[in-house]
Amino acid sequence: MTFHPRNLLLPAVIALGLATPAAATDTVKLRYLASQGGLAAHELADALGYFKDTGITFENVGYAQGGPASLIALASGDVEIGSAATSAVLNSIIGGNDFVAAYPSNGINDEVQSTFYVLEDSPIKSIKDIAGKSIAVNTLGAHLDYTIREALHSVGLPSDSANQVVVPGPQLEQVLRSKQVDIAAFGYWQTTFEGAALKDGGLRAVFDDTDVLGDIAGGFVVLRRDFIQQHPETAKIFVEQSARALDYAREHPEETKKILAKALAERGENSDIAQYFRGYGVRAGGLPVERDIQFWIDVLVREGKLKQGQLAAKDILFTADSKPASN
């Protein structure tokens, strides 16, 4: 897999909102890959001091082009924290990785969603019109990929009838305006890039993922199950404080934008786009519900990638005593 160096760069029962988290029983460094233009909730929690005196420290080891690359790094032991769309997490588990969905990285709702844009004069007006068209997405095999497949399925078209083209988030606007693609998909985690593109005008939304999926977690931050079993207190504190940061972002949007701007500047990215951050889109408390996982399990069963009953949401969502899933 390719690392992109920095420009030097639940049904779980969890008690949230602790002002002073308990210390872990050991000192653990958690390595992760950052996302261009964004800040994960654990990064925000760290910036807010939520992990102070817990024994937990973080190291950003570069960028991941998308969720699948993050999961490859997690599986290989190059990082302790992965992050990917739910569909990608499930495909990785099907492939033999024993991963646990620690907390929702983002959600989609009326305020935060992935949106599919065309140029204003485009003849594309509806989901039916995207068949045979080229769509820029950040990576294949993840949220946007599966959203497109579900959108086409919803109107009775073959799920593979659109041509997906991999384009990094910072170039989405450019490839659309230069007509290298027909449609640019800005993911729910890319609202900063979306906001900058909309400021320039001339774009029109065709549909968004809530039209297809409803209110649901878009993806998860992921831990290896063996890591949780080796460091149970560390994992618990990590999830608690990250979920706490998700609440902070919803309650303090302007302060969060300032923290994001500072982080982007330190990583050598464009800090101006932080003003377009719309939040994480997760439920109050930062906890998932079983539908967040079960929806995609059902899709994979329908596509023949899973057998009925092979996976259950309760076996994948984090609990303080997460045990091996029976798959």
CSV table of C-alpha atoms in Angstrom, one decimal:
chain,number,residue,atom,x,y,z
A,1,MET,CA,0.0,0.0,0.0
A,2,THR,CA,1.0,3.6,-0.5
A,3,PHE,CA,1.5,6.0,2.3
A,4,HIS,CA,1.3,9.7,1.5
A,5,PRO,CA,3.8,11.4,3.8
A,6,ARG,CA,2.8,14.7,5.4
A,7,ASN,CA,4.5,17.9,4.3
A,8,LEU,CA,6.0,17.7,7.5
A,9,LEU,CA,3.3,15.3,8.0
A,10,LEU,CA,-22.4,-0.4,19.8
A,11,PRO,CA,-24.7,-1.5,21.4
A,12,ALA,CA,-21.9,-0.8,23.7
A,13,VAL,CA,-22.7,0.6,27.2
A,14,ILE,CA,-20.3,3.5,27.4
A,15,ALA,CA,-20.2,6.3,30.0
A,16,LEU,CA,-19.6,9.5,28.0
A,17,GLY,CA,-18.8,13.0,28.9
A,18,LEU,CA,-16.2,12.3,31.6
A,19,ALA,CA,-14.3,15.5,32.4
A,20,THR,CA,-11.3,13.5,33.6
A,21,PRO,CA,-11.0,10.1,32.0
A,22,ALA,CA,-9.4,7.3,34.0
A,23,ALA,CA,-5.9,6.4,33.1
A,24,ALA,CA,-5.2,3.3,31.0
A,25,THR,CA,-3.4,0.5,32.7
A,26,ASP,CA,-0.5,0.9,30.2
A,27,THR,CA,1.0,3.5,28.0
A,28,VAL,CA,0.0,3.1,24.4
A,29,LYS,CA,0.9,5.0,21.2
A,30,LEU,CA,-1.9,4.9,18.6
A,31,ARG,CA,-0.7,5.4,15.0
A,32,TYR,CA,-3.2,6.4,12.3
A,33,LEU,CA,-3.5,7.8,8.8
A,34,ALA,CA,-5.0,11.2,8.4
A,35,SER,CA,-7.7,12.2,5.9
A,36,GLN,CA,-7.0,15.2,3.7
A,37,GLY,CA,-9.2,18.1,4.5
A,38,GLY,CA,-10.6,16.5,7.6
A,39,LEU,CA,-10.1,15.7,11.3
A,40,ALA,CA,-11.1,12.5,13.0
A,41,ALA,CA,-12.9,12.7,16.3
A,42,HIS,CA,-9.9,11.1,18.1
A,43,GLU,CA,-7.7,13.8,16.6
A,44,LEU,CA,-10.2,16.5,17.8
A,45,ALA,CA,-10.3,14.8,21.3
A,46,ASP,CA,-6.6,14.9,21.5
A,47,ALA,CA,-6.5,18.6,20.5
A,48,LEU,CA,-9.0,19.2,23.2
A,49,GLY,CA,-6.9,17.5,25.9
A,50,TYR,CA,-9.3,14.7,26.4
A,51,PHE,CA,-6.5,12.1,26.5
A,52,LYS,CA,-4.3,14.0,28.9
A,53,ASP,CA,-2.9,11.7,31.6
A,54,THR,CA,-4.6,8.7,30.2
A,55,GLY,CA,-1.4,7.0,28.9
A,56,ILE,CA,-2.7,7.3,25.3
A,57,THR,CA,-0.7,9.2,22.7
A,58,PHE,CA,-1.2,9.5,19.0
A,59,GLU,CA,1.1,9.5,15.9
A,60,ASN,CA,0.0,10.6,12.5
A,61,VAL,CA,2.0,8.5,10.1
A,62,GLY,CA,0.7,10.0,6.8
A,63,TYR,CA,-2.4,10.1,4.7
A,64,ALA,CA,-4.7,7.4,3.4
A,65,GLN,CA,-6.3,7.9,-0.1
A,66,GLY,CA,-9.4,6.2,1.3
A,67,GLY,CA,-10.9,3.8,3.8
A,68,PRO,CA,-9.7,0.6,2.1
A,69,ALA,CA,-6.1,1.8,2.3
A,70,SER,CA,-6.6,2.6,6.0
A,71,LEU,CA,-7.9,-0.9,6.6
A,72,ILE,CA,-4.9,-2.5,4.8
A,73,ALA,CA,-2.6,-0.5,7.1
A,74,LEU,CA,-4.6,-1.7,10.1
A,75,ALA,CA,-4.5,-5.3,9.1
A,76,SER,CA,-0.8,-5.2,8.5
A,77,GLY,CA,-0.1,-3.7,11.9
A,78,ASP,CA,1.3,-0.4,10.4
A,79,VAL,CA,-1.3,1.5,12.4
A,80,GLU,CA,-3.5,0.8,15.4
A,81,ILE,CA,-6.5,2.9,14.2
A,82,GLY,CA,-8.3,2.4,10.9
A,83,SER,CA,-11.2,4.4,9.4
A,84,ALA,CA,-13.5,3.4,6.6
A,85,ALA,CA,-17.0,3.3,5.2
A,86,THR,CA,-19.1,0.6,6.8
A,87,SER,CA,-19.3,-1.4,3.6
A,88,ALA,CA,-15.5,-1.4,3.3
A,89,VAL,CA,-15.2,-2.5,7.0
A,90,LEU,CA,-17.6,-5.4,6.4
A,91,ASN,CA,-15.8,-6.5,3.2
A,92,SER,CA,-12.5,-6.5,5.1
A,93,ILE,CA,-14.1,-8.6,7.9
A,94,ILE,CA,-15.5,-11.0,5.2
A,95,GLY,CA,-11.9,-11.2,3.8
A,96,GLY,CA,-10.7,-12.5,7.2
A,97,ASN,CA,-9.8,-9.5,9.2
A,98,ASP,CA,-11.1,-9.5,12.8
A,99,PHE,CA,-12.0,-5.9,13.1
A,100,VAL,CA,-14.3,-4.1,15.6
A,101,ALA,CA,-16.3,-1.0,14.7
A,102,ALA,CA,-15.2,1.3,17.6
A,103,TYR,CA,-17.3,4.4,17.0
A,104,PRO,CA,-19.0,6.1,14.0
A,105,SER,CA,-16.5,8.3,12.2
A,106,ASN,CA,-19.3,10.3,10.5
A,107,GLY,CA,-23.0,10.0,9.9
A,108,ILE,CA,-25.3,11.2,7.1
A,109,ASN,CA,-28.4,13.2,7.9
A,110,ASP,CA,-30.1,16.4,6.7
A,111,GLU,CA,-27.1,18.5,7.8
A,112,VAL,CA,-24.2,16.3,6.7
A,113,GLN,CA,-24.3,14.1,3.6
A,114,SER,CA,-22.4,13.0,0.5
A,115,THR,CA,-23.6,14.9,-2.5
A,116,PHE,CA,-23.3,14.2,-6.2
A,117,TYR,CA,-22.8,17.3,-8.3
A,118,VAL,CA,-22.8,18.1,-12.0
A,119,LEU,CA,-22.2,21.4,-13.9
A,120,GLU,CA,-25.3,23.5,-14.0
A,121,ASP,CA,-25.8,23.0,-17.8
A,122,SER,CA,-25.5,19.2,-17.5
A,123,PRO,CA,-28.3,17.1,-18.9
A,124,ILE,CA,-28.1,14.8,-15.9
A,125,LYS,CA,-31.2,15.5,-13.7
A,126,SER,CA,-31.8,12.3,-11.7
A,127,ILE,CA,-30.4,9.0,-10.6
A,128,LYS,CA,-31.6,7.3,-13.7
A,129,ASP,CA,-29.4,9.6,-15.8
A,130,ILE,CA,-26.1,8.5,-14.1
A,131,ALA,CA,-26.1,5.2,-15.9
A,132,GLY,CA,-23.2,5.2,-18.4
A,133,LYS,CA,-21.7,8.4,-16.9
A,134,SER,CA,-18.4,8.9,-15.2
A,135,ILE,CA,-18.4,9.7,-11.5
A,136,ALA,CA,-15.4,11.0,-9.6
A,137,VAL,CA,-15.0,9.3,-6.2
A,138,ASN,CA,-12.2,9.3,-3.7
A,139,THR,CA,-11.7,5.5,-3.7
A,140,LEU,CA,-13.4,2.3,-4.8
A,141,GLY,CA,-15.0,-0.3,-2.6
A,142,ALA,CA,-16.1,2.2,0.0
A,143,HIS,CA,-19.1,4.5,0.9
A,144,LEU,CA,-19.4,6.4,-2.4
A,145,ASP,CA,-18.9,3.2,-4.5
A,146,TYR,CA,-21.7,1.4,-2.6
A,147,THR,CA,-24.0,4.5,-2.5
A,148,ILE,CA,-23.8,4.7,-6.3
A,149,ARG,CA,-24.5,0.9,-6.5
A,150,GLU,CA,-27.5,1.3,-4.2
A,151,ALA,CA,-28.8,4.4,-6.1
A,152,LEU,CA,-28.8,2.5,-9.4
A,153,HIS,CA,-30.4,-0.5,-7.7
A,154,SER,CA,-33.1,1.7,-6.3
A,155,VAL,CA,-34.2,2.7,-9.8
A,156,GLY,CA,-34.0,-0.7,-11.3
A,157,LEU,CA,-30.7,-0.3,-13.1
A,158,PRO,CA,-27.6,-2.6,-12.9
A,159,SER,CA,-25.5,-1.6,-9.9
A,160,ASP,CA,-22.4,-1.4,-12.0
A,161,SER,CA,-23.8,0.7,-14.8
A,162,ALA,CA,-21.9,3.9,-13.9
A,163,ASN,CA,-18.2,4.4,-14.5
A,164,GLN,CA,-16.4,5.3,-11.2
A,165,VAL,CA,-13.1,7.2,-11.5
A,166,VAL,CA,-10.8,7.6,-8.5
A,167,VAL,CA,-9.9,11.3,-7.8
A,168,PRO,CA,-8.4,12.7,-4.6
A,169,GLY,CA,-10.6,15.1,-2.7
A,170,PRO,CA,-8.7,18.2,-3.4
A,171,GLN,CA,-9.1,17.6,-7.2
A,172,LEU,CA,-12.8,16.8,-7.3
A,173,GLU,CA,-13.9,20.3,-8.3
A,174,GLN,CA,-11.1,20.6,-10.9
A,175,VAL,CA,-12.0,17.4,-12.8
A,176,LEU,CA,-15.7,18.3,-12.8
A,177,ARG,CA,-15.2,21.8,-14.1
A,178,SER,CA,-12.7,20.7,-16.7
A,179,LYS,CA,-15.3,18.1,-17.8
A,180,GLN,CA,-13.0,15.1,-17.3
A,181,VAL,CA,-15.9,13.5,-15.5
A,182,ASP,CA,-19.7,14.0,-15.7
A,183,ILE,CA,-20.3,13.9,-11.9
A,184,ALA,CA,-18.2,14.6,-8.8
A,185,ALA,CA,-19.1,12.9,-5.6
A,186,PHE,CA,-18.2,14.9,-2.5
A,187,GLY,CA,-18.3,12.5,0.5
A,188,TYR,CA,-19.8,13.4,3.9
A,189,TRP,CA,-16.2,13.7,5.2
A,190,GLN,CA,-15.3,16.1,2.4
A,191,THR,CA,-17.7,19.0,3.2
A,192,THR,CA,-14.7,21.3,3.3
A,193,PHE,CA,-13.9,20.6,-0.3
A,194,GLU,CA,-17.6,20.8,-1.2
A,195,GLY,CA,-18.0,24.2,0.4
A,196,ALA,CA,-15.0,25.6,-1.5
A,197,ALA,CA,-16.4,24.2,-4.8
A,198,LEU,CA,-19.9,25.7,-4.2
A,199,LYS,CA,-18.4,29.1,-3.4
A,200,ASP,CA,-17.2,29.3,-7.0
A,201,GLY,CA,-20.8,28.6,-8.3
A,202,GLY,CA,-21.9,26.8,-11.4
A,203,LEU,CA,-22.6,23.4,-9.8
A,204,ARG,CA,-25.9,21.6,-9.3
A,205,ALA,CA,-26.7,18.7,-6.9
A,206,VAL,CA,-28.4,15.7,-8.5
A,207,PHE,CA,-28.8,13.5,-5.4
A,208,ASP,CA,-27.2,12.8,-2.0
A,209,ASP,CA,-26.7,9.6,0.0
A,210,THR,CA,-29.6,10.3,2.4
A,211,ASP,CA,-31.9,10.0,-0.6
A,212,VAL,CA,-30.7,6.4,-0.9
A,213,LEU,CA,-29.7,5.3,2.5
A,214,GLY,CA,-31.6,7.5,5.0
A,215,ASP,CA,-30.2,8.6,8.4
A,216,ILE,CA,-27.3,6.2,9.0
A,217,ALA,CA,-23.6,6.1,10.1
A,218,GLY,CA,-21.5,6.6,7.1
A,219,GLY,CA,-18.4,4.8,8.4
A,220,PHE,CA,-16.5,3.7,11.4
A,221,VAL,CA,-13.2,4.1,13.2
A,222,VAL,CA,-11.9,0.6,13.5
A,223,LEU,CA,-9.7,-1.3,15.9
A,224,ARG,CA,-8.3,-4.8,15.7
A,225,ARG,CA,-10.0,-7.2,18.1
A,226,ASP,CA,-6.7,-8.5,19.4
A,227,PHE,CA,-5.7,-5.0,20.2
A,228,ILE,CA,-8.9,-4.5,22.2
A,229,GLN,CA,-8.2,-7.7,24.1
A,230,GLN,CA,-4.6,-6.8,24.8
A,231,HIS,CA,-5.5,-3.2,25.9
A,232,PRO,CA,-9.1,-3.2,27.1
A,233,GLU,CA,-8.9,0.0,29.2
A,234,THR,CA,-7.1,1.9,26.4
A,235,ALA,CA,-9.7,0.9,23.9
A,236,LYS,CA,-12.5,1.9,26.3
A,237,ILE,CA,-11.0,5.3,27.0
A,238,PHE,CA,-10.3,5.8,23.3
A,239,VAL,CA,-13.9,5.2,22.4
A,240,GLU,CA,-15.3,7.2,25.3
A,241,GLN,CA,-13.3,10.3,24.6
A,242,SER,CA,-13.6,10.2,20.8
A,243,ALA,CA,-17.4,10.0,21.2
A,244,ARG,CA,-17.2,12.9,23.7
A,245,ALA,CA,-15.4,14.9,21.0
A,246,LEU,CA,-18.2,14.1,18.5
A,247,ASP,CA,-20.6,15.8,20.9
A,248,TYR,CA,-18.2,18.7,21.4
A,249,ALA,CA,-18.2,19.3,17.6
A,250,ARG,CA,-22.0,19.4,17.4
A,251,GLU,CA,-22.3,21.7,20.4
A,252,HIS,CA,-19.3,24.0,19.5
A,253,PRO,CA,-19.2,24.2,15.7
A,254,GLU,CA,-17.2,27.5,15.4
A,255,GLU,CA,-14.6,26.4,18.0
A,256,THR,CA,-14.2,23.1,16.1
A,257,LYS,CA,-13.6,24.9,12.8
A,258,LYS,CA,-10.8,26.8,14.5
A,259,ILE,CA,-9.2,23.6,15.7
A,260,LEU,CA,-9.6,22.0,12.2
A,261,ALA,CA,-8.0,25.1,10.6
A,262,LYS,CA,-5.0,24.9,12.9
A,263,ALA,CA,-4.6,21.2,12.2
A,264,LEU,CA,-4.8,21.6,8.5
A,265,ALA,CA,-2.2,24.4,8.6
A,266,GLU,CA,0.2,22.3,10.6
A,267,ARG,CA,-0.2,19.5,8.1
A,268,GLY,CA,0.6,21.9,5.2
A,269,GLU,CA,-3.0,21.8,3.8
A,270,ASN,CA,-5.3,24.7,2.9
A,271,SER,CA,-6.7,25.9,6.3
A,272,ASP,CA,-9.2,28.2,4.6
A,273,ILE,CA,-11.5,25.3,3.8
A,274,ALA,CA,-12.1,24.7,7.5
A,275,GLN,CA,-14.8,27.3,7.4
A,276,TYR,CA,-17.0,24.9,5.3
A,277,PHE,CA,-16.9,22.1,7.9
A,278,ARG,CA,-20.5,21.1,8.6
A,279,GLY,CA,-19.8,18.6,11.4
A,280,TYR,CA,-19.7,14.9,11.8
A,281,GLY,CA,-23.4,14.1,11.4
A,282,VAL,CA,-23.5,11.6,14.2
A,283,ARG,CA,-26.2,11.1,16.8
A,284,ALA,CA,-26.0,12.7,20.2
A,285,GLY,CA,-23.7,10.6,22.4
A,286,GLY,CA,-21.6,9.4,19.4
A,287,LEU,CA,-23.0,5.9,19.6
A,288,PRO,CA,-24.1,3.7,16.7
A,289,VAL,CA,-27.3,1.7,16.4
A,290,GLU,CA,-27.5,-1.8,14.9
A,291,ARG,CA,-29.1,-0.5,11.6
A,292,ASP,CA,-25.8,1.3,10.9
A,293,ILE,CA,-24.2,-2.1,10.4
A,294,GLN,CA,-27.2,-4.3,9.5
A,295,PHE,CA,-28.2,-2.2,6.5
A,296,TRP,CA,-24.9,-3.0,4.8
A,297,ILE,CA,-24.9,-6.6,6.0
A,298,ASP,CA,-28.3,-7.0,4.2
A,299,VAL,CA,-26.9,-5.4,1.0
A,300,LEU,CA,-23.9,-7.8,1.0
A,301,VAL,CA,-26.3,-10.8,1.5
A,302,ARG,CA,-28.4,-9.5,-1.4
A,303,GLU,CA,-25.2,-9.3,-3.6
A,304,GLY,CA,-24.2,-12.8,-2.6
A,305,LYS,CA,-21.0,-11.8,-0.7
A,306,LEU,CA,-22.4,-13.0,2.6
A,307,LYS,CA,-24.7,-15.8,3.7
A,308,GLN,CA,-27.8,-15.0,5.7
A,309,GLY,CA,-26.8,-15.0,9.4
A,310,GLN,CA,-23.1,-15.2,8.6
A,311,LEU,CA,-22.5,-11.8,10.3
A,312,ALA,CA,-24.4,-9.9,13.0
A,313,ALA,CA,-24.1,-6.3,13.9
A,314,LYS,CA,-23.8,-7.0,17.6
A,315,ASP,CA,-20.7,-9.0,16.9
A,316,ILE,CA,-19.0,-6.2,15.1
A,317,LEU,CA,-19.9,-3.1,17.2
A,318,PHE,CA,-17.5,-2.3,20.1
A,319,THR,CA,-18.2,-3.4,23.6
A,320,ALA,CA,-15.8,-3.3,26.5
A,321,ASP,CA,-15.4,-7.1,26.2
A,322,SER,CA,-15.5,-7.5,22.4
A,323,LYS,CA,-15.2,-11.1,21.6
A,324,PRO,CA,-14.4,-12.8,18.3
A,325,ALA,CA,-17.2,-12.6,15.7
A,326,SER,CA,-18.6,-15.9,14.6
A,327,ASN,CA,-18.1,-15.7,10.9
